[in-house]
């Protein structure tokens, strides 16, 4: 009997082909940009997506200081952190965080982290994100390809 056999292909760490991509964040809305970054980091844009494996690409974000928030989120949104001491809850707005050193990096990482799986895999995927506040980056040795995030769905 000659029948077709359809088998699901599961990738593993050795068979994954990871690439390096550069994304320009100039005038991009934070939430929409981060959802696309999370999809690329996770590997959901690839036909061989495997949920329990890091099969996504390495993402380099340039011009992170030019990201925008819609509405009044720049001044009204609050990020909460806890120092570990009683009464140690601290609040920060994106406006204040943007002025801090590597503030735009913290804004983007916070948004992308919430869109990735919780646990070991999500923490590992977040290590594949590189954020630079200017137009220059130090990852030329990896020969990253530039993609237009607006054409990406």
Short mmCIF file of C-alpha atoms in Angstrom, two decimals:
data_model
loop_
_atom_site.label_atom_id
_atom_site.label_comp_id
_atom_site.label_asym_id
_atom_site.label_seq_id
_atom_site.Cartn_x
_atom_site.Cartn_y
_atom_site.Cartn_z
CA UNK A 1 0.00 0.00 0.00
CA UNK A 2 1.55 3.29 -1.11
CA UNK A 3 0.22 6.08 1.09
CA UNK A 4 1.47 9.52 1.89
CA UNK A 5 2.79 10.03 5.36
CA UNK A 6 2.41 13.45 6.91
CA UNK A 7 4.60 13.97 9.91
CA UNK A 8 4.93 17.03 12.08
CA UNK A 9 8.48 18.29 12.06
CA UNK A 10 9.71 19.42 15.46
CA UNK A 11 12.83 21.51 15.59
CA UNK A 12 15.45 21.18 18.28
CA UNK A 13 18.39 23.31 19.36
CA UNK A 14 20.72 21.79 16.77
CA UNK A 15 18.39 22.05 13.74
CA UNK A 16 17.20 25.63 14.28
CA UNK A 17 18.51 28.22 11.84
CA UNK A 18 18.75 31.49 13.75
CA UNK A 19 19.26 34.78 11.92
CA UNK A 20 20.12 38.32 12.99
CA UNK A 21 17.71 41.12 12.07
CA UNK A 22 17.87 44.89 12.54
CA UNK A 23 14.73 46.88 13.27
CA UNK A 24 14.57 50.68 13.12
CA UNK A 25 12.27 51.93 15.89
CA UNK A 26 11.98 55.50 14.61
CA UNK A 27 8.41 56.82 15.17
CA UNK A 28 7.09 53.35 16.07
CA UNK A 29 4.36 52.89 18.69
CA UNK A 30 5.78 50.95 21.63
CA UNK A 31 3.11 48.26 22.02
CA UNK A 32 2.75 47.48 18.33
CA UNK A 33 6.51 47.40 17.83
CA UNK A 34 7.05 45.12 20.83
CA UNK A 35 4.38 42.64 19.75
CA UNK A 36 6.15 42.24 16.41
CA UNK A 37 9.53 41.92 18.14
CA UNK A 38 8.11 39.24 20.47
CA UNK A 39 6.79 37.30 17.49
CA UNK A 40 10.22 37.39 15.80
CA UNK A 41 12.02 36.44 19.04
CA UNK A 42 9.66 33.51 19.54
CA UNK A 43 9.96 32.29 15.94
CA UNK A 44 6.24 32.32 15.16
CA UNK A 45 6.93 33.80 11.72
CA UNK A 46 8.79 30.64 10.64
CA UNK A 47 7.05 27.59 9.15
CA UNK A 48 8.89 25.21 11.50
CA UNK A 49 7.77 26.92 14.73
CA UNK A 50 8.10 24.63 17.74
CA UNK A 51 6.57 25.99 20.97
CA UNK A 52 9.07 24.57 23.46
CA UNK A 53 12.26 25.48 21.53
CA UNK A 54 14.06 28.79 20.99
CA UNK A 55 13.60 28.89 17.21
CA UNK A 56 13.33 32.66 16.83
CA UNK A 57 15.81 35.17 15.49
CA UNK A 58 18.15 37.56 17.29
CA UNK A 59 16.73 41.08 17.11
CA UNK A 60 18.74 44.32 17.12
CA UNK A 61 16.65 47.45 17.71
CA UNK A 62 18.21 50.77 16.72
CA UNK A 63 16.92 54.31 17.34
CA UNK A 64 15.09 53.16 20.47
CA UNK A 65 15.12 56.72 21.78
CA UNK A 66 12.66 57.68 19.01
CA UNK A 67 9.82 55.36 20.10
CA UNK A 68 6.45 56.97 20.79
CA UNK A 69 3.45 56.29 23.00
CA UNK A 70 -0.09 57.00 21.85
CA UNK A 71 -2.41 59.29 23.76
CA UNK A 72 -1.23 60.48 27.17
CA UNK A 73 0.60 57.27 28.09
CA UNK A 74 3.96 59.07 28.14
CA UNK A 75 2.91 60.96 31.28
CA UNK A 76 0.01 58.90 32.71
CA UNK A 77 1.32 55.31 32.46
CA UNK A 78 3.16 54.04 35.55
CA UNK A 79 5.76 51.31 35.89
CA UNK A 80 5.82 49.75 39.36
CA UNK A 81 8.81 48.12 41.00
CA UNK A 82 9.44 46.92 44.52
CA UNK A 83 12.71 47.42 46.41
CA UNK A 84 12.14 44.51 48.78
CA UNK A 85 11.69 46.64 51.88
CA UNK A 86 8.42 47.50 53.63
CA UNK A 87 6.89 50.52 51.93
CA UNK A 88 9.40 50.15 49.12
CA UNK A 89 7.04 50.33 46.16
CA UNK A 90 8.35 52.79 43.56
CA UNK A 91 6.55 54.24 40.54
CA UNK A 92 8.04 55.63 37.35
CA UNK A 93 6.50 57.14 34.22
CA UNK A 94 7.86 56.53 30.72
CA UNK A 95 8.69 60.23 30.54
CA UNK A 96 11.01 59.98 33.57
CA UNK A 97 12.37 56.58 32.55
CA UNK A 98 13.29 57.90 29.09
CA UNK A 99 15.64 60.44 30.73
CA UNK A 100 17.41 57.76 32.78
CA UNK A 101 20.47 55.93 31.42
CA UNK A 102 19.31 53.08 29.14
CA UNK A 103 15.72 54.11 29.86
CA UNK A 104 14.40 53.29 26.39
CA UNK A 105 16.02 49.87 26.70
CA UNK A 106 14.08 49.29 29.93
CA UNK A 107 10.80 50.44 28.35
CA UNK A 108 11.14 48.08 25.38
CA UNK A 109 12.35 45.12 27.45
CA UNK A 110 9.47 45.53 29.90
CA UNK A 111 6.91 45.49 27.09
CA UNK A 112 8.50 42.57 25.21
CA UNK A 113 8.94 40.53 28.41
CA UNK A 114 5.21 40.65 29.07
CA UNK A 115 4.52 39.25 25.59
CA UNK A 116 6.89 36.29 25.88
CA UNK A 117 6.16 32.99 27.67
CA UNK A 118 6.71 33.01 31.41
CA UNK A 119 9.47 30.74 32.70
CA UNK A 120 12.89 29.63 31.57
CA UNK A 121 12.14 29.80 27.83
CA UNK A 122 10.85 33.38 28.04
CA UNK A 123 13.88 34.53 30.01
CA UNK A 124 16.17 32.87 27.49
CA UNK A 125 14.34 34.47 24.55
CA UNK A 126 14.71 37.94 26.07
CA UNK A 127 18.49 37.49 25.94
CA UNK A 128 18.19 37.52 22.11
CA UNK A 129 17.04 41.17 22.15
CA UNK A 130 19.66 43.92 21.74
CA UNK A 131 18.51 47.53 22.10
CA UNK A 132 20.55 50.56 21.04
CA UNK A 133 19.37 54.12 21.56
CA UNK A 134 21.25 55.57 18.58
CA UNK A 135 21.51 54.61 14.92
CA UNK A 136 24.81 52.77 15.46
CA UNK A 137 25.19 49.25 16.87
CA UNK A 138 28.16 47.00 17.55
CA UNK A 139 26.76 43.82 15.98
CA UNK A 140 28.17 44.22 12.45
CA UNK A 141 30.15 40.98 12.82
CA UNK A 142 26.90 38.98 12.83
CA UNK A 143 25.95 40.46 9.41
CA UNK A 144 22.35 41.26 10.35
CA UNK A 145 19.76 41.90 7.68
CA UNK A 146 17.56 44.96 7.95
CA UNK A 147 13.80 44.38 7.86
CA UNK A 148 10.94 46.85 7.56
CA UNK A 149 8.80 46.22 10.62
CA UNK A 150 5.82 47.98 9.01
CA UNK A 151 5.59 45.25 6.35
CA UNK A 152 5.79 42.54 9.02
CA UNK A 153 2.49 41.20 10.36
#
